[in-house]
Coordinates of N, CA and C in Angstrom, one line a residue:
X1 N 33.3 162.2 63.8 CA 34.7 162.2 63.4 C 35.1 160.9 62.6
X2 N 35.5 161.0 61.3 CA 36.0 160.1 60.8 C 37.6 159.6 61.1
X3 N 37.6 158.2 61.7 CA 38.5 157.5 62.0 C 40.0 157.2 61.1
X4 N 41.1 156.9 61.1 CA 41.8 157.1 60.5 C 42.1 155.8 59.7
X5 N 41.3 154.7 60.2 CA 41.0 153.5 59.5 C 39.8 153.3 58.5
X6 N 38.8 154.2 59.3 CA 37.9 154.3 58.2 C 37.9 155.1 56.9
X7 N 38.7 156.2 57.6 CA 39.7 157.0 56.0 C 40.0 156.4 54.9
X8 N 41.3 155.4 55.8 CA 41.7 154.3 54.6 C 40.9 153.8 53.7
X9 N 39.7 153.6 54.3 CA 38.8 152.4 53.5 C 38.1 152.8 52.5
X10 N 37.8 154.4 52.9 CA 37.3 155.2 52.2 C 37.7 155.7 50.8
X11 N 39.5 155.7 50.8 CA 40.4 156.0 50.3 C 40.9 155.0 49.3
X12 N 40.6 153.7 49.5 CA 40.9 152.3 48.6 C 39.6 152.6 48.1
X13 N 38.8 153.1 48.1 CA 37.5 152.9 46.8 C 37.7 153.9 45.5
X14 N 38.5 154.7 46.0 CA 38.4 155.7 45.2 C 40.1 155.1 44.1
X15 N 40.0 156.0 42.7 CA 41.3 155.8 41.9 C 42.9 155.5 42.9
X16 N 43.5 154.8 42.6 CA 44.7 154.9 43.2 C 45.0 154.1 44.4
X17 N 44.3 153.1 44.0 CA 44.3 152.0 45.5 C 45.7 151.6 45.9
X18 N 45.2 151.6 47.5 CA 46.6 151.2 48.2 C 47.4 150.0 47.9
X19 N 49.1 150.3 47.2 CA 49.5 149.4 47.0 C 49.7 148.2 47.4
X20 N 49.2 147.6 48.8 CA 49.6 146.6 49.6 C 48.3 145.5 49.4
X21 N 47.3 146.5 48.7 CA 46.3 145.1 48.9 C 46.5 144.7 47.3
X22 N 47.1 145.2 46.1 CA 47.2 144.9 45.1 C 48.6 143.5 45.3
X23 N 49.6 143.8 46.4 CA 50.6 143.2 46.7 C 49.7 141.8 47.4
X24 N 49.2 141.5 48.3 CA 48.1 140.8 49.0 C 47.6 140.0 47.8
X25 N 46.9 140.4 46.9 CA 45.9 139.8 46.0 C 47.0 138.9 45.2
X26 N 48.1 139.4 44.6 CA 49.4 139.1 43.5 C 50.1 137.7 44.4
X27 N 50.0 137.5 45.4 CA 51.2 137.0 46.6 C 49.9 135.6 46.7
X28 N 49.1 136.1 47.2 CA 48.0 135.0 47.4 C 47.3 134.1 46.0
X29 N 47.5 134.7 44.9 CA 47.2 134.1 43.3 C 48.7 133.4 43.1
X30 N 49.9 133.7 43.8 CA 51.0 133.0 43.7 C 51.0 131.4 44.4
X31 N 50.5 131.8 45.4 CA 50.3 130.5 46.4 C 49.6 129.5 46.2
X32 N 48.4 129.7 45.5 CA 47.2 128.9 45.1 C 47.6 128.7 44.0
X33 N 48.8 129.1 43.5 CA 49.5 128.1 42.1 C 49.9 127.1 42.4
X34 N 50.4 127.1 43.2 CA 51.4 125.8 44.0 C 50.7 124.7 43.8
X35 N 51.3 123.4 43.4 CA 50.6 122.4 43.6 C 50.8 122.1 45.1
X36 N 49.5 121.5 45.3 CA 49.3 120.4 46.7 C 50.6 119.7 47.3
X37 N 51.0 120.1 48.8 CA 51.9 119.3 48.8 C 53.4 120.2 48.6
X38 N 53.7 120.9 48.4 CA 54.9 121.5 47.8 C 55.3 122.3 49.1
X39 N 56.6 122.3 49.2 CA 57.3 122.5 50.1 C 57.8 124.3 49.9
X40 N 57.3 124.7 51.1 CA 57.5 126.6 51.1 C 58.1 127.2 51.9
X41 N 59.0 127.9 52.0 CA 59.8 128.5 52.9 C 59.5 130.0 52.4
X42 N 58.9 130.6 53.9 CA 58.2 132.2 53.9 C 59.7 132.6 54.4
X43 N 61.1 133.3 53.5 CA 61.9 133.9 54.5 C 61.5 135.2 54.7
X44 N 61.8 135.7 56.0 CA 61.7 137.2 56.5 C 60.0 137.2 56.6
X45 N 59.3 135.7 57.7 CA 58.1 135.8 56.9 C 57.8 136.8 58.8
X46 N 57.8 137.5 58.9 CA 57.5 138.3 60.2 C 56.0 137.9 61.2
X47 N 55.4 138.6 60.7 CA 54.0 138.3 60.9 C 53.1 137.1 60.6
X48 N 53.8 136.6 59.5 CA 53.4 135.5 58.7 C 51.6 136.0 58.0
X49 N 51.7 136.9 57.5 CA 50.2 137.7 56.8 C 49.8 136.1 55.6
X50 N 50.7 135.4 55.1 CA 50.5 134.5 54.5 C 50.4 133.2 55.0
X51 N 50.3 132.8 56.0 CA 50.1 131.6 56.6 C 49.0 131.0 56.1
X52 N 47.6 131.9 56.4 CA 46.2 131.3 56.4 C 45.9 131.2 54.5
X53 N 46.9 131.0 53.6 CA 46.6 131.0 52.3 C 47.9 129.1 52.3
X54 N 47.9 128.9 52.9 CA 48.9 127.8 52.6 C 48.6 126.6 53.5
X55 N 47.7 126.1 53.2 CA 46.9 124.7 53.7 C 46.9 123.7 53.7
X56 N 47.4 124.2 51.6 CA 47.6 123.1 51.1 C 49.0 123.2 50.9
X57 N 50.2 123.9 52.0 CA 51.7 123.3 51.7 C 52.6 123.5 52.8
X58 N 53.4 122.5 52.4 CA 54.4 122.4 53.6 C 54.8 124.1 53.8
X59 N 54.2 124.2 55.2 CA 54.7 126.1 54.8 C 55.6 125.5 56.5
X60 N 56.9 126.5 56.2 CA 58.2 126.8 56.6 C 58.3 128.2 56.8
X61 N 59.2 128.8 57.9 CA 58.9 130.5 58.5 C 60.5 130.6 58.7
X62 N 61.2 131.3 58.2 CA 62.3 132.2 58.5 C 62.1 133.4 58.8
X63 N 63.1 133.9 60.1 CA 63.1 135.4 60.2 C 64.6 135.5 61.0
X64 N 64.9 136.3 61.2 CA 65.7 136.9 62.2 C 65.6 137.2 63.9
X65 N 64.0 137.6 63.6 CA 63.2 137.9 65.3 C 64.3 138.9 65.8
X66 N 64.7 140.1 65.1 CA 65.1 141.0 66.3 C 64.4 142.3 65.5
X67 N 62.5 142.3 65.3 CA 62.3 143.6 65.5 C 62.0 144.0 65.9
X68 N 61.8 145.5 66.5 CA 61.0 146.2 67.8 C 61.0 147.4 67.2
X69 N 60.1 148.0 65.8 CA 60.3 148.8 65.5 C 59.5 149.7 66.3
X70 N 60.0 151.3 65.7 CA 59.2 152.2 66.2 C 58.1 152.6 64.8
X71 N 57.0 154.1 65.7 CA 56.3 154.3 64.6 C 57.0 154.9 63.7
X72 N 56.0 155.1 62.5 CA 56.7 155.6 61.2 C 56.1 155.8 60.8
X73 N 56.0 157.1 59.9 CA 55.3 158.1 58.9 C 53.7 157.2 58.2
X74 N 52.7 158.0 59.4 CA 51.1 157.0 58.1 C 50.8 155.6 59.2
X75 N 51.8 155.3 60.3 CA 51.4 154.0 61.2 C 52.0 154.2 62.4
X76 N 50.7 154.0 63.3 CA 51.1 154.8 65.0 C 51.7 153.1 65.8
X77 N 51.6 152.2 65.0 CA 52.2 150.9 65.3 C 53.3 150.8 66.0
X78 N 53.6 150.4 67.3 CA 54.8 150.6 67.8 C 55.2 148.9 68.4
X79 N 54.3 148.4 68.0 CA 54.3 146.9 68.5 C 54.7 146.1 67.1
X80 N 55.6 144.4 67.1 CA 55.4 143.9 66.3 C 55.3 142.4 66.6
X81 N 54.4 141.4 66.1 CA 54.1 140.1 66.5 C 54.5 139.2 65.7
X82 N 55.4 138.3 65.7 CA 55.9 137.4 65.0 C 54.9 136.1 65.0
X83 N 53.4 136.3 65.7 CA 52.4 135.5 64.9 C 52.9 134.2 66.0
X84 N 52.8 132.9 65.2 CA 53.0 131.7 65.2 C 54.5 131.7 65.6
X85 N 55.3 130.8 66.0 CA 56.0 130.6 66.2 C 57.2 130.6 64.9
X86 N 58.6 130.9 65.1 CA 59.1 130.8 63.6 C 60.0 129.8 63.8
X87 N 59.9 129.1 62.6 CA 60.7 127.9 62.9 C 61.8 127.9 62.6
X88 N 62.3 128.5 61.6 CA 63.9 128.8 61.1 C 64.2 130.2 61.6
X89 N 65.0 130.7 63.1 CA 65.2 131.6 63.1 C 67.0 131.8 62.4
X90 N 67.3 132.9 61.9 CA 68.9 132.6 61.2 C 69.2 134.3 60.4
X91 N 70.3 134.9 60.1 CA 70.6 135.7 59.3 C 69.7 135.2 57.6
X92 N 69.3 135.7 56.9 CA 68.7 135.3 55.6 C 69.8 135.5 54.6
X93 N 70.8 135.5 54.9 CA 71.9 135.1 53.5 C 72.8 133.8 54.1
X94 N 72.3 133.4 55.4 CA 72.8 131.9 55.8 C 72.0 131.3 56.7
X95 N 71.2 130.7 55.7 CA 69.8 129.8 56.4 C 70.1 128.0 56.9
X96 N 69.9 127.6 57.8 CA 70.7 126.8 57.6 C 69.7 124.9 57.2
X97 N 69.6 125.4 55.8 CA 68.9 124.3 55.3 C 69.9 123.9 54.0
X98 N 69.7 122.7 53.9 CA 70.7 121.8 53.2 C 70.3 122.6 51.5
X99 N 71.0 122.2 50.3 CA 70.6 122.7 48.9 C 69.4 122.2 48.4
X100 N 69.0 122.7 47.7 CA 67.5 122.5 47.4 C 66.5 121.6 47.7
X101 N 66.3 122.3 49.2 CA 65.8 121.4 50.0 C 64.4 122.0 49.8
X102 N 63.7 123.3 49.1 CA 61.8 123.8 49.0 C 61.6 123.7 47.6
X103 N 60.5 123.4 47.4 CA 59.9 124.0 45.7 C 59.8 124.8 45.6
X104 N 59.2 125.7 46.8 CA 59.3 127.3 46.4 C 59.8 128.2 47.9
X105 N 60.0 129.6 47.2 CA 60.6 130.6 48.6 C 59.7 131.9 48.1
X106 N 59.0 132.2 49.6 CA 58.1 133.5 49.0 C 59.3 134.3 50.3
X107 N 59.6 135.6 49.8 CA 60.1 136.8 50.1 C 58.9 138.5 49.9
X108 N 58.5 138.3 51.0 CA 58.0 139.8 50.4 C 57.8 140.9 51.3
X109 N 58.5 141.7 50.4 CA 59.3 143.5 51.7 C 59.6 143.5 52.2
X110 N 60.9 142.4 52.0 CA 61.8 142.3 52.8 C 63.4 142.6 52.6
X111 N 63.4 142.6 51.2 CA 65.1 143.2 50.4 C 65.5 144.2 51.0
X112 N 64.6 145.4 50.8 CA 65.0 146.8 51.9 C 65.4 146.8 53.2
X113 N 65.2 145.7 53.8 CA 65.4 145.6 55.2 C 67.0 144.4 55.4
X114 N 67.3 144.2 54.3 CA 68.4 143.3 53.9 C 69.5 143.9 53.3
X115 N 70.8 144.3 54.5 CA 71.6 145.0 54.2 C 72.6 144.3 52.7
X116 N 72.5 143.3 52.8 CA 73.4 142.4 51.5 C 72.1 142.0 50.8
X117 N 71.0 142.3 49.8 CA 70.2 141.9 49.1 C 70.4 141.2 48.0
X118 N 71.7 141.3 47.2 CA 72.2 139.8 46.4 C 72.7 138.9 47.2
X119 N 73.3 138.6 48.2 CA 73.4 137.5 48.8 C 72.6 137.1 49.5
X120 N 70.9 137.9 49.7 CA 70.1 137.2 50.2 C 69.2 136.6 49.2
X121 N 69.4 136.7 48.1 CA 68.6 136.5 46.5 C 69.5 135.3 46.0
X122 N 71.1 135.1 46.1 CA 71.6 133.4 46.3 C 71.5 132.4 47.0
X123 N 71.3 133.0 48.5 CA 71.1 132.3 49.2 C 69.8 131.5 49.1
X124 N 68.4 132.2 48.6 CA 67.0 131.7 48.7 C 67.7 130.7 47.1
X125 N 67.9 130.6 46.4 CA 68.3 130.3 44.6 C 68.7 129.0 45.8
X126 N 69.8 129.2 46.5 CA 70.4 128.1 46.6 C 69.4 126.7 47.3
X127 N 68.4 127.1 47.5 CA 67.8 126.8 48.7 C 66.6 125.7 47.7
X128 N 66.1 126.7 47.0 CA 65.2 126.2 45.9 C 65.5 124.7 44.9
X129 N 64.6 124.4 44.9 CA 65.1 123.1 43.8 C 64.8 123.0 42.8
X130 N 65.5 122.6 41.7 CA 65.4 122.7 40.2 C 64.2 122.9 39.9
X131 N 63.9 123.9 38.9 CA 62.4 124.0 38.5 C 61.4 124.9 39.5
X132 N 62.5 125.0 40.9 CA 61.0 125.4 42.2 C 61.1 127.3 41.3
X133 N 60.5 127.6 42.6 CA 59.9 129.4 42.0 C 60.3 130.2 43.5
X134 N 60.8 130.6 43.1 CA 61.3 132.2 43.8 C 60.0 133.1 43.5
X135 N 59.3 133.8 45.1 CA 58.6 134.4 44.6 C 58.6 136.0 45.7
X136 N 58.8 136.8 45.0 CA 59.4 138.4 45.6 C 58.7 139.7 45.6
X137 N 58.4 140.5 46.3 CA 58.1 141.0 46.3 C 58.9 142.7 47.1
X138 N 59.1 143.8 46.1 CA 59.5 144.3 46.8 C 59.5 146.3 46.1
X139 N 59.7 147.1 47.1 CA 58.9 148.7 46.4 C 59.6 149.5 46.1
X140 N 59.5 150.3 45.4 CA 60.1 150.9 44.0 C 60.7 152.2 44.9
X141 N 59.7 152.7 45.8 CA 60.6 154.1 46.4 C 59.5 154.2 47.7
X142 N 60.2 153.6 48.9 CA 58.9 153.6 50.2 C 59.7 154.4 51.1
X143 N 59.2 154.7 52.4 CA 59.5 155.6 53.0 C 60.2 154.8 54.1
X144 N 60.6 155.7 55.3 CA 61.7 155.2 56.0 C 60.5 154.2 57.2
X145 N 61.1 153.0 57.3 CA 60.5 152.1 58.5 C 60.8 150.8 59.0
X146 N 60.8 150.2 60.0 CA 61.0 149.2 60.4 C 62.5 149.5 60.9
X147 N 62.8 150.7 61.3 CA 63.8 151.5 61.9 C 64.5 150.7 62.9
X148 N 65.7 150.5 63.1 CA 66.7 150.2 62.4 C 67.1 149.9 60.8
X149 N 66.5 148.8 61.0 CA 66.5 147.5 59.9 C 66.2 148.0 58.6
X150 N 66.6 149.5 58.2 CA 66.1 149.9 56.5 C 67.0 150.2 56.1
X151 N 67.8 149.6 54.5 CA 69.1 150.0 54.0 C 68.8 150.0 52.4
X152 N 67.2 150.3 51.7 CA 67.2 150.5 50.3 C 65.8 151.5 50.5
X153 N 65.6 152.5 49.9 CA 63.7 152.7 49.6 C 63.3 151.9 48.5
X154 N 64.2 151.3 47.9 CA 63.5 150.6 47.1 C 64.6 149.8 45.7
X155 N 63.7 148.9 44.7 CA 64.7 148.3 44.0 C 64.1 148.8 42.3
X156 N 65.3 148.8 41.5 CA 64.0 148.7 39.8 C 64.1 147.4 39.1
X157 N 63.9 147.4 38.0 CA 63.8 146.4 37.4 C 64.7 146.0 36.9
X158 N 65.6 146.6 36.7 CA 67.3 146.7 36.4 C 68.1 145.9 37.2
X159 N 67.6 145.9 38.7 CA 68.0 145.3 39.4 C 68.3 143.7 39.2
X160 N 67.0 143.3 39.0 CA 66.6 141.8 39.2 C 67.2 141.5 37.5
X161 N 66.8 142.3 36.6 CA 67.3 141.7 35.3 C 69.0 141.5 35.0
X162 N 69.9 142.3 35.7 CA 71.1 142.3 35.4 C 71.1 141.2 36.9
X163 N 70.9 140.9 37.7 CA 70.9 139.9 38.6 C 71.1 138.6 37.6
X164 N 69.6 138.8 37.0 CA 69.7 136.9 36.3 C 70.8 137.0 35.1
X165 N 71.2 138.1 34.6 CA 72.2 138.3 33.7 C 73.6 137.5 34.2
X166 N 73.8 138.4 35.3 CA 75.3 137.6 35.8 C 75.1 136.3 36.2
X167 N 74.3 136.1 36.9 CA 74.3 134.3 37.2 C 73.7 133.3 35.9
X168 N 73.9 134.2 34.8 CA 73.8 133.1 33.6 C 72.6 132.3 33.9
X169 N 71.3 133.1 34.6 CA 69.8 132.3 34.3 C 69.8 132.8 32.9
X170 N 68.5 131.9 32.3 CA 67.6 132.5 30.9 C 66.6 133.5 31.2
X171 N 67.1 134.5 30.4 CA 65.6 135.7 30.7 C 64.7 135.3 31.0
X172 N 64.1 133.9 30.2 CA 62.6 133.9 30.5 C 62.4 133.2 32.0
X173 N 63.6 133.0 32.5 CA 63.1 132.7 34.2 C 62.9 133.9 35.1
X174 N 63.0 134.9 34.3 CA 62.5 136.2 35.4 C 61.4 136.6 35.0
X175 N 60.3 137.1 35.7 CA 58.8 137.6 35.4 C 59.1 139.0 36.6
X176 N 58.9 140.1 35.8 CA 58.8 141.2 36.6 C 57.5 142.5 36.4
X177 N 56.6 142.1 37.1 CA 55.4 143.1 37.0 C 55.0 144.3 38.1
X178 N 54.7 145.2 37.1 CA 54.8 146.6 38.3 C 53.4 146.7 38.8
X179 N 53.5 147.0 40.9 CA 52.4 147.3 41.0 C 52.1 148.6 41.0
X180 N 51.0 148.9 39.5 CA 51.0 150.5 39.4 C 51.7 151.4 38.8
X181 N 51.0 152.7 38.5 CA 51.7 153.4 37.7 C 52.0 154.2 38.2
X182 N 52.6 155.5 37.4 CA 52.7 156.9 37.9 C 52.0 157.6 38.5
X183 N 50.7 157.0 38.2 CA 49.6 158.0 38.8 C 49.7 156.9 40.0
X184 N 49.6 155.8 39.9 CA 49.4 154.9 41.3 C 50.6 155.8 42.4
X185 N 51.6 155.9 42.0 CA 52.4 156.1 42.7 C 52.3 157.7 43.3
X186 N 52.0 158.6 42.7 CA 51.4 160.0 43.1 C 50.0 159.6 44.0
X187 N 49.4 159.0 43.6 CA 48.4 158.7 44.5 C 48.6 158.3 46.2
X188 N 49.6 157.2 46.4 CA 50.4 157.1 47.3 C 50.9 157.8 48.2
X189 N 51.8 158.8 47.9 CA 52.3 160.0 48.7 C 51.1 161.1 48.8
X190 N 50.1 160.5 48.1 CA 49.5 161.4 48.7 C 48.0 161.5 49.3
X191 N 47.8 160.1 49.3 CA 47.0 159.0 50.3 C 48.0 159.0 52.2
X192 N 49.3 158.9 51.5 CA 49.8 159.2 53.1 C 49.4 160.4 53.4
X193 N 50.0 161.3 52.6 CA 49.7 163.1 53.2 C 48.3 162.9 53.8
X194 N 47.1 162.9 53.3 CA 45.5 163.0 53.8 C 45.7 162.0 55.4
X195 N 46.5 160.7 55.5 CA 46.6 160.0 56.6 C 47.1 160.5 57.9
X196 N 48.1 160.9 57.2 CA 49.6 161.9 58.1 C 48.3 163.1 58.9
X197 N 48.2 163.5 58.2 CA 46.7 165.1 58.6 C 45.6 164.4 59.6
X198 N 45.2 163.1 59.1 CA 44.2 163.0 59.9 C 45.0 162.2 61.4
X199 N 46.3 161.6 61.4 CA 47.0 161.5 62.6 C 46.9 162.5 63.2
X200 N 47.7 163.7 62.8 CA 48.0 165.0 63.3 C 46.5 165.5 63.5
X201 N 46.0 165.2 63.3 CA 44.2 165.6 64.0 C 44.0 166.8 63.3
X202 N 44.4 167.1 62.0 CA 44.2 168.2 60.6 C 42.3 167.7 60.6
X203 N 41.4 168.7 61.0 CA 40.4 168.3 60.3 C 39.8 169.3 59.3
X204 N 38.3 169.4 59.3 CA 37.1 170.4 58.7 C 38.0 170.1 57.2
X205 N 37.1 171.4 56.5 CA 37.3 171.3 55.2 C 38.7 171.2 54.3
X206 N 39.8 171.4 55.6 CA 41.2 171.4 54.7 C 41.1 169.8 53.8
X207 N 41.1 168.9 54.8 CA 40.9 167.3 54.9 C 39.8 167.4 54.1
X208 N 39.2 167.7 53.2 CA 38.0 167.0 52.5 C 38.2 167.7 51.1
X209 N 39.1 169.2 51.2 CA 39.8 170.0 49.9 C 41.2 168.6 49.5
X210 N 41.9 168.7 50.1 CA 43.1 168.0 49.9 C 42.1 166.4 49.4
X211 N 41.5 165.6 50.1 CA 40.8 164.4 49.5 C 40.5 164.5 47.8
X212 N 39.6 165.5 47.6 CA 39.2 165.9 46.1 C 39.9 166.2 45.5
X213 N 41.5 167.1 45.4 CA 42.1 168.0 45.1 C 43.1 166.0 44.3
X214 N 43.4 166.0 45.4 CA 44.3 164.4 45.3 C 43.4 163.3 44.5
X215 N 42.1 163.1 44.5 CA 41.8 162.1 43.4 C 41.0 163.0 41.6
X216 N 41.4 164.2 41.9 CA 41.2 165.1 40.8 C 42.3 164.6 39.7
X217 N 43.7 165.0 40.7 CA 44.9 164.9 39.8 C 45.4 163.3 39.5
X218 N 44.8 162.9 40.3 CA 45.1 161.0 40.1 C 44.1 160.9 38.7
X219 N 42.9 161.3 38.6 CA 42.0 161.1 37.3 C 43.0 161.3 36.2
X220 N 43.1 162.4 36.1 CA 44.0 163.1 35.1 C 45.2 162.4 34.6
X221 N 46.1 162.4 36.0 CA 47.2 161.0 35.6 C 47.0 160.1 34.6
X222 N 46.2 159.5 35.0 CA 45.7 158.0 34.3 C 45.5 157.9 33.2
X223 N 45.2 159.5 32.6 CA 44.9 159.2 31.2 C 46.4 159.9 30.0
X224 N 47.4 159.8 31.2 CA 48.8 160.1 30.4 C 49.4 158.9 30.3
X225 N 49.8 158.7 29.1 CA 50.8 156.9 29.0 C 51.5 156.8 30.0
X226 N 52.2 155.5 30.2 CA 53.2 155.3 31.5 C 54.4 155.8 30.6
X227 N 54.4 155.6 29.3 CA 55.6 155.3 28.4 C 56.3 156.8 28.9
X228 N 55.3 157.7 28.8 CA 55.8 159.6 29.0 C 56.6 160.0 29.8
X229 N 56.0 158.8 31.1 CA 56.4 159.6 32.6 C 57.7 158.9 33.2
X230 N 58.1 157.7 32.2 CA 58.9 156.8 32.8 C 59.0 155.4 33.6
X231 N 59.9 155.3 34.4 CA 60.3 153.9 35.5 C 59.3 154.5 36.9
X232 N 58.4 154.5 37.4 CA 57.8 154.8 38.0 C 56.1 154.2 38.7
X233 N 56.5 153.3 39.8 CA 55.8 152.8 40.3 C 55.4 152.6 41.7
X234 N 54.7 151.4 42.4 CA 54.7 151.5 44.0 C 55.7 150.8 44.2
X235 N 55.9 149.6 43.5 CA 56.7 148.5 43.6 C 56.8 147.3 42.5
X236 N 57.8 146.4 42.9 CA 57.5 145.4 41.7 C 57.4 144.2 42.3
X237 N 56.3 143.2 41.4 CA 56.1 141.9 41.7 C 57.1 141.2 41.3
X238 N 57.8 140.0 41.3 CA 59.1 139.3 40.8 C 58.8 138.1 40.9
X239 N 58.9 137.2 40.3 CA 59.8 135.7 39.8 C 60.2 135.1 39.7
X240 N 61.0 134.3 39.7 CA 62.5 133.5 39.1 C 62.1 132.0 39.3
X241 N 62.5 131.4 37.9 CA 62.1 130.2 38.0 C 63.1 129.5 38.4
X242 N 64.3 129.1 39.2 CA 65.2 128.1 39.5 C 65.4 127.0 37.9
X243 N 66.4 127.2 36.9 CA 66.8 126.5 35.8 C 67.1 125.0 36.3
X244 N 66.1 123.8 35.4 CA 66.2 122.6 36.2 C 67.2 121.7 36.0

């Protein structure tokens, strides 16, 4: 019997890789930009999945600390471990650190879980110091989780650009990159479905038709422009350079 972890693994080799390690790889090439020494505040850093990439920097932990989610659609997870200790526990649209007191603030998937998401996007600005980097991460249309605590499936690019519009930043301080395409994103829903089935203990040939059937139509995808199909992704990578 194949395992529902070993599924996964099976399932990241083939077209249509799971958007989180594309998010992982983007987040950790962010960090190792940082010069030596530079001061980081992880808000909403939960788990802190980023800790062991930051060695070289003053790394800082904001959260809230009230989650106790349940499972959710694709993760039988009913536990959650805030890791290391957090040092800034606070609401994330009033943190209580002086004005641009980091060089940089990493945020990632955590907007959706943030009922006021522009005031938690001034609050980190405020926080930053001239020149530091805002660095965000957050998904384009995800499913329900971390229950309570979910109030967006997701943000576009619209979002973040009419953001720096009103607060009178310069365009070129937003960088917004999508993780994935259309087809990434069909792939996705339907990487859960094959997961969801092997939860639900769906085996024999249905589970190996649906596998084929799903990286058939992902092939196909890939070779239609993005331009055709639209605004359509897993999620977006983001930006902001604090104006110095």
């Amino acid at each position: 019997m194949i395992s529902s972890i070993s599924l996964k693994a099976f399932l990241n080799t083939l077209p249509g890789r799971e958007p989180s390690l594309n998010q992982h790889d983007w987040v950790i090439g962010q960090l190792q930009s940082l010069r030596q020494g530079s001061s980081l505040l992880d808000v909403g850093a939960g788990c802190q999945p980023y800790r062991p990439y930051t060695s070289h920097l003053k790394y800082v932990t904001q959260d809230f600390c009230q989650y106790s989610p349940l499972a959710s659609f694709g993760d039988q997870s009913e536990s959650w471990d805030y890791g290391s200790s957090i040092d800034i526990i606070s609401d994330i649209t009033s943190i209580p650190c002086r004005d641009q007191s980091f060089d940089a603030i990493l945020c990632t998937e955590v907007l959706e879980h943030v009922f006021a998401p522009i005031e938690a996007i001034t609050e980190m600005l405020r926080l930053l110091k001239p020149g530091g980097l805002l660095i965000i991460t957050v998904p384009f249309r995800s499913l329900y989780h971390m229950y309570p605590h979910y109030y967006y499936s997701g943000f576009s690019s619209c979002f973040f650009s009419t953001f720096i519009e009103k607060n009178s930043f310069p365009l070129e301080s937003l960088s917004i990159q999508p993780n994935g395409t259309y087809a990434d994103n069909i792939a996705q829903d339907l990487r859960r479905l094959i997961v969801y089935l092997q939860c639900k203990q769906v085996f024999g040939l249905l589970r190996y038709f649906l596998i084929a059937v799903t990286y058939l139509v992902i092939v196909i995808l890939k070779y239609i422009p993005s331009s055709a199909l639209g605004e359509s992704t897993n999620g977006y990578f983001v930006t902001i350079s604090k104006p110095s």
